[in-house]
Coordinates of N, CA, C and O in Angstrom, one line a residue:
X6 N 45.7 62.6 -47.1 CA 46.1 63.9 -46.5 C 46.1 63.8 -45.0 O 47.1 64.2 -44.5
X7 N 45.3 63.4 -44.3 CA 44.9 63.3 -42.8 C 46.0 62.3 -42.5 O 46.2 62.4 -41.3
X8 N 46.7 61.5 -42.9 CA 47.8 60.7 -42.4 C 49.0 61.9 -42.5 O 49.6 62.1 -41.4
X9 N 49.3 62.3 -43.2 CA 50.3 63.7 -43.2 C 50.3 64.3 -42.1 O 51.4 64.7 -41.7
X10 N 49.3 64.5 -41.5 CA 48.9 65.4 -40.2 C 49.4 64.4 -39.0 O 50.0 64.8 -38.0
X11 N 49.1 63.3 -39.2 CA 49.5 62.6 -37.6 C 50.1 63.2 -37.2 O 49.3 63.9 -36.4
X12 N 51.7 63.9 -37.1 CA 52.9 64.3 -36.8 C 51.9 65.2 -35.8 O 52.1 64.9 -34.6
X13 N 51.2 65.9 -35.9 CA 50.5 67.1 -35.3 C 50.0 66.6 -33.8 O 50.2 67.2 -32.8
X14 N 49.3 65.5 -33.9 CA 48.5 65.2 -32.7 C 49.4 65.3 -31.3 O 50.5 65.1 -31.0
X15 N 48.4 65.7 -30.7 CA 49.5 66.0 -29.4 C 48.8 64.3 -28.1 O 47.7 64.1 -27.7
X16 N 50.0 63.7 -27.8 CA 49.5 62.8 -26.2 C 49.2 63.5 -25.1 O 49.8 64.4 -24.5
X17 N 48.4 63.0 -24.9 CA 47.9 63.3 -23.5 C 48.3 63.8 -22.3 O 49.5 63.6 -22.2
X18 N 47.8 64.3 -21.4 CA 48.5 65.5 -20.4 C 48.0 64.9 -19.0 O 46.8 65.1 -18.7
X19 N 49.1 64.0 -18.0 CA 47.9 63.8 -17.0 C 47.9 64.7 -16.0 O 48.6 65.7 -15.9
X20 N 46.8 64.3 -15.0 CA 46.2 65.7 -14.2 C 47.4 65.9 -13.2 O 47.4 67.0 -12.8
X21 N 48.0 65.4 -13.0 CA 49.6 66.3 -12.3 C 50.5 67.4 -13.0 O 50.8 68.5 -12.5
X22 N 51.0 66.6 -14.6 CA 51.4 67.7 -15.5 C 50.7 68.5 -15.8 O 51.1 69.7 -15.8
X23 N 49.2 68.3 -16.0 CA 48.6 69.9 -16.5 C 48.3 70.9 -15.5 O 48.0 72.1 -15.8
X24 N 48.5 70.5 -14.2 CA 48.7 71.8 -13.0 C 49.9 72.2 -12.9 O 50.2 73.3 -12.5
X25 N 50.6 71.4 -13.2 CA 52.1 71.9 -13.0 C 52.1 72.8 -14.5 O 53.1 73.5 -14.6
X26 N 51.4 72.7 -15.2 CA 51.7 73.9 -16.5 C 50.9 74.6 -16.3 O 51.4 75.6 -16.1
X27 N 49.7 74.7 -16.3 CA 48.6 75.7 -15.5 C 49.6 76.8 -14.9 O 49.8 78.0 -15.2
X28 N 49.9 76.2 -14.2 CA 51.2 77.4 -13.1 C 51.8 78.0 -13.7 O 52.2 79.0 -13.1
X29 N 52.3 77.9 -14.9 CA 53.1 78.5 -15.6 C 52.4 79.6 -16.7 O 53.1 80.4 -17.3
X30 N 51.2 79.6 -16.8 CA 50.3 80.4 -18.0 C 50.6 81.9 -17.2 O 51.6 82.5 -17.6
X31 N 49.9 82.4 -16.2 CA 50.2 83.1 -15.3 C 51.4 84.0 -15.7 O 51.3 84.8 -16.7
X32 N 52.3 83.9 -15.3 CA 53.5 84.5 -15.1 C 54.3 84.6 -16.6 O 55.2 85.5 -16.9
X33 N 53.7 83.3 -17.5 CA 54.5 83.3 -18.8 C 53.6 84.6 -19.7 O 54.0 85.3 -20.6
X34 N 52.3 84.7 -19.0 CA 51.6 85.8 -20.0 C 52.4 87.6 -19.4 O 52.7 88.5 -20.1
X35 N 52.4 87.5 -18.3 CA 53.3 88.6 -17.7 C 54.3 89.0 -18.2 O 54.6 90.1 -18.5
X36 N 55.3 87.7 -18.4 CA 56.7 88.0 -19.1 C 56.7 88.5 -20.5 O 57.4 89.4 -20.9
X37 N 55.4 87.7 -21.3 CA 55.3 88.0 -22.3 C 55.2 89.2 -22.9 O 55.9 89.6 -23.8
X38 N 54.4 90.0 -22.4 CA 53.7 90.9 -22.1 C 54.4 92.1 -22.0 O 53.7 93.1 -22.3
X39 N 55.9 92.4 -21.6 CA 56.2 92.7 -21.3 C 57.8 92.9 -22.4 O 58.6 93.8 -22.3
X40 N 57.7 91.8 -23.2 CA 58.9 92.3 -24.1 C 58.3 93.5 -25.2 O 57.2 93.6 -25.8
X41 N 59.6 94.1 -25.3 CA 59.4 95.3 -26.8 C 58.7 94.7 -27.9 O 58.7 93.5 -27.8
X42 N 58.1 95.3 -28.9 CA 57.6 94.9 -30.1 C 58.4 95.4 -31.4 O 58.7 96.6 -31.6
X43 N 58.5 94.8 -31.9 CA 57.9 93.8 -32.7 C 58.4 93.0 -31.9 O 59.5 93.3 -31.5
X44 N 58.0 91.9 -31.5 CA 58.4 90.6 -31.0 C 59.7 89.7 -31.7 O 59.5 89.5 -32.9
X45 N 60.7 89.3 -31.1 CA 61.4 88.2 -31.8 C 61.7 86.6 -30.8 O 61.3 86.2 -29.8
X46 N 62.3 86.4 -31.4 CA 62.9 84.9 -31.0 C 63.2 84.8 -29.4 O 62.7 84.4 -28.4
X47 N 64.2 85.4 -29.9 CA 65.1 85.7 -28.4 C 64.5 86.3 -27.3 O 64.6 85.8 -26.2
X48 N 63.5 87.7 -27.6 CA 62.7 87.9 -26.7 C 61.9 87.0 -26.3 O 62.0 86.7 -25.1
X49 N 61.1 86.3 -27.0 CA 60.1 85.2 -26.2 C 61.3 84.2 -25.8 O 60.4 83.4 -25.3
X50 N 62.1 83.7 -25.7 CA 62.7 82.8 -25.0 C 63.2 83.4 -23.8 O 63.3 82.7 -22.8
X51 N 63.7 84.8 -23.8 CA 64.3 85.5 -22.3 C 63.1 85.5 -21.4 O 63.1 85.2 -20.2
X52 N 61.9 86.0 -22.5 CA 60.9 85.8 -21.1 C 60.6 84.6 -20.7 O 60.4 84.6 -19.4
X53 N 60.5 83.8 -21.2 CA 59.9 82.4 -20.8 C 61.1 81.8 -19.6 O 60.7 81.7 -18.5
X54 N 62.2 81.6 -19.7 CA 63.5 81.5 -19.0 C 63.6 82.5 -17.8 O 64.6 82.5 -17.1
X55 N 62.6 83.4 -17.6 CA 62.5 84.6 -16.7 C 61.7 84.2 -15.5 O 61.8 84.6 -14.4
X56 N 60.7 83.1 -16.0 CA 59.5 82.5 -14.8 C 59.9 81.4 -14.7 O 59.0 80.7 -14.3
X57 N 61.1 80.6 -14.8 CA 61.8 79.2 -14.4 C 61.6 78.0 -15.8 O 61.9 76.9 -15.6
X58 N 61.0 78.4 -17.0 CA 61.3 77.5 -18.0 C 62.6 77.2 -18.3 O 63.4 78.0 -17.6
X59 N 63.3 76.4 -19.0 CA 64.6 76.6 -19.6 C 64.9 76.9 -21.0 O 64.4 76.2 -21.8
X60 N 65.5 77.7 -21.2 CA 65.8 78.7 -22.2 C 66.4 77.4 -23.2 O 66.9 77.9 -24.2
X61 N 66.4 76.4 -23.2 CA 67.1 75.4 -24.2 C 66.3 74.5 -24.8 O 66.6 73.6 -25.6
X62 N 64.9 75.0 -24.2 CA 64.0 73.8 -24.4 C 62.6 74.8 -25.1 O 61.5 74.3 -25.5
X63 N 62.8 75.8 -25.1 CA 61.9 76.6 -26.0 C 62.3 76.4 -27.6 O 63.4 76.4 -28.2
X64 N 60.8 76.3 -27.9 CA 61.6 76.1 -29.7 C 60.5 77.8 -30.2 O 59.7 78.2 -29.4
X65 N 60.7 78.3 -31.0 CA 60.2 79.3 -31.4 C 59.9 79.4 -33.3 O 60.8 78.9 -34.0
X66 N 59.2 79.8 -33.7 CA 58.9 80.1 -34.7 C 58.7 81.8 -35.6 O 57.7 82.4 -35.2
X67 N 59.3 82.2 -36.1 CA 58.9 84.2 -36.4 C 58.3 83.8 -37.9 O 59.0 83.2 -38.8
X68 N 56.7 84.3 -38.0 CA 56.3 84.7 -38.9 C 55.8 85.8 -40.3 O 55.0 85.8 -41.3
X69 N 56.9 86.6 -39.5 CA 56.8 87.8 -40.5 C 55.3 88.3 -39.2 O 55.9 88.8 -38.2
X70 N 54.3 88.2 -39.0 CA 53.5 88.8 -37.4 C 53.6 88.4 -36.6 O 52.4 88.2 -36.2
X71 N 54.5 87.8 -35.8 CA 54.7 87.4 -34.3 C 55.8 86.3 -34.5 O 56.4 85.9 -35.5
X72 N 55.8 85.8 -33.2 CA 56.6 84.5 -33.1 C 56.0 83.6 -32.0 O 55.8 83.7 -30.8
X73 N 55.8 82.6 -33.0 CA 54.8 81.4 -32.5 C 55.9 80.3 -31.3 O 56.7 79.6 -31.8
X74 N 55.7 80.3 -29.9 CA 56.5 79.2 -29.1 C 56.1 77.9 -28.8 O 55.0 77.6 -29.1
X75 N 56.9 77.2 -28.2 CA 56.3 75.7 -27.3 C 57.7 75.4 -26.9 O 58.8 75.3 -27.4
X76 N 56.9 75.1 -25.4 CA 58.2 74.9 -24.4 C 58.0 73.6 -23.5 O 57.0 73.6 -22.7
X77 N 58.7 72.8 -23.6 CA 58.6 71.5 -22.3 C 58.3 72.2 -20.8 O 59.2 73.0 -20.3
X78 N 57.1 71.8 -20.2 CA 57.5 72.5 -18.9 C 56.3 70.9 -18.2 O 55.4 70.4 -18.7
X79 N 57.0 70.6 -17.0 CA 56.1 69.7 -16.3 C 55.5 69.0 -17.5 O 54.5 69.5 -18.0
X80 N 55.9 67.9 -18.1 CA 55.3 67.0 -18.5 C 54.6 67.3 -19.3 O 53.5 66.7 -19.2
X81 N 54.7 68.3 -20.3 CA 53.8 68.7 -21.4 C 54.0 69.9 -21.7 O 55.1 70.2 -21.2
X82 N 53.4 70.8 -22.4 CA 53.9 72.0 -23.2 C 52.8 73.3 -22.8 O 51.6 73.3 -22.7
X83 N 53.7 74.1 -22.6 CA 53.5 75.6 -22.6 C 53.1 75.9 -24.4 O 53.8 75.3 -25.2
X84 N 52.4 76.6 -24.8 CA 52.6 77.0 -26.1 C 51.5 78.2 -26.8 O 50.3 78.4 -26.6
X85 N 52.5 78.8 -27.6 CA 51.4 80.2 -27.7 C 51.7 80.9 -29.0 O 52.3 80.4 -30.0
X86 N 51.3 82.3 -28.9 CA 52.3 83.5 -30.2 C 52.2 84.8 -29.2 O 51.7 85.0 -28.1
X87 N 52.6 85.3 -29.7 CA 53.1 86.8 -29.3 C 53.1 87.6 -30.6 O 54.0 87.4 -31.3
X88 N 52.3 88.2 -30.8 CA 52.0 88.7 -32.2 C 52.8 90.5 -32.2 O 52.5 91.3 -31.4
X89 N 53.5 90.7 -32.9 CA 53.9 92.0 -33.7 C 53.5 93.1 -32.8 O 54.3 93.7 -32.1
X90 N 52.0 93.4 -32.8 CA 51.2 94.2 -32.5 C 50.6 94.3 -31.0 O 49.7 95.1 -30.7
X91 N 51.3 93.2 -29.6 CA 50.7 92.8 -29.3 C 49.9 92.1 -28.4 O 49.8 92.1 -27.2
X92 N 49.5 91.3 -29.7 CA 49.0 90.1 -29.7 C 49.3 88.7 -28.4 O 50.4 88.3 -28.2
X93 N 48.1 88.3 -27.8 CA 49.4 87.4 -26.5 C 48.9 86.3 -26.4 O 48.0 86.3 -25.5
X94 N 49.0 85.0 -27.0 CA 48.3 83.6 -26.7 C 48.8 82.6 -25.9 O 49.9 82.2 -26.4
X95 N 48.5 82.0 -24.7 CA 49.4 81.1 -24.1 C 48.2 80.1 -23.2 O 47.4 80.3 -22.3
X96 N 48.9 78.7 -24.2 CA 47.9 77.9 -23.9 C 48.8 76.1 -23.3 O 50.0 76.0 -23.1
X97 N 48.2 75.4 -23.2 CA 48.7 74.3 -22.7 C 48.6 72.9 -23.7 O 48.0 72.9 -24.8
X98 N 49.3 71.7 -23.2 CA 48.8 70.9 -24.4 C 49.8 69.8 -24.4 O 50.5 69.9 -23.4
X99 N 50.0 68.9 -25.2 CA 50.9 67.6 -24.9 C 51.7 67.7 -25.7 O 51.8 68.6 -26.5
X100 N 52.8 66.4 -25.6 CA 53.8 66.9 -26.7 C 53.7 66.2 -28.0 O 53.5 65.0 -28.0
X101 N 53.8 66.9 -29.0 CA 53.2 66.5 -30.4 C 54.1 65.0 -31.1 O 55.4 65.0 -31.1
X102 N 53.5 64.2 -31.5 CA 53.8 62.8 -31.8 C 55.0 62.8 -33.1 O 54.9 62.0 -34.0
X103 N 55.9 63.7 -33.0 CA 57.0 63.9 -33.5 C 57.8 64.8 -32.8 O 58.7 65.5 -33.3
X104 N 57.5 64.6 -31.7 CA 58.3 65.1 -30.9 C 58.5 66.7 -30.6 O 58.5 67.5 -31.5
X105 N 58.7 67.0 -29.1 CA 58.9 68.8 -29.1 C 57.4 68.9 -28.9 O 56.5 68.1 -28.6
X106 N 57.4 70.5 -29.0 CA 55.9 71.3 -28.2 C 55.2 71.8 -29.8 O 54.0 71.8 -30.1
X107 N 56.5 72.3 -30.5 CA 56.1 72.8 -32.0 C 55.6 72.0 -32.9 O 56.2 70.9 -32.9
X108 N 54.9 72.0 -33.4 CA 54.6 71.4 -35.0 C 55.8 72.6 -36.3 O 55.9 73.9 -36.4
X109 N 56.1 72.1 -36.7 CA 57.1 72.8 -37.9 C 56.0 73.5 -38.8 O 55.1 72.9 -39.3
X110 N 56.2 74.8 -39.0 CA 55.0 75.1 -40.0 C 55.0 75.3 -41.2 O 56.1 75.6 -41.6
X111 N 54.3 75.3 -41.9 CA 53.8 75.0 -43.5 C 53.8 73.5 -43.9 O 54.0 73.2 -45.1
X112 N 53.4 72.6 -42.9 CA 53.7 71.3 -42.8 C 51.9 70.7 -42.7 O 51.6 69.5 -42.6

């Protein structure tokens, strides 16, 4: 089972990329923050594309309560949820060993 999971692990973030995404937590929690609720797709991608991400490189997830993101920004990933109700998570991280910011879920 734990070999199933590799796909998950995220590489490493060096200390240049992770300030250059640091910078981004900031302003992505503002935009966030700021779309209508229930939350969708599109909204979390307008906002994120609102603080200088690119709107093509956001992958998103909707889980029936929020929608889960991860976005290429500076050499590693922005990534969070935005819940329904809400809810506002935005955190930092590398990019997962199958490639992209997302892990696919129910995987």
């Amino acid at each position: 089972m734990a070999e199933n999971e590799v796909y998950r692990k995220e590489r490493p973030v060096d200390a240049g990329s992770q300030a250059k995404l640091d910078s981004y937590i900031a302003p992505a929690q503002e935009a966030l923050g700021k779309i209508p609720l229930p939350a969708t797709q599109e909204g979390v991608k307008n906002a994120l594309a609102s603080v200088g991400l690119s709107r093509s490189d956001v992958q998103t997830d909707e889980s029936g309560r929020g929608v889960r993101f991860g976005v290429s920004a500076g050499g590693g990933c922005l990534n969070g949820f935005v819940g329904n109700e809400g809810q506002l998570q935005v955190g930092t991280g590398g990019f997962i060993l199958d490639g992209g910011c997302l892990a696919m879920s129910g995987h």
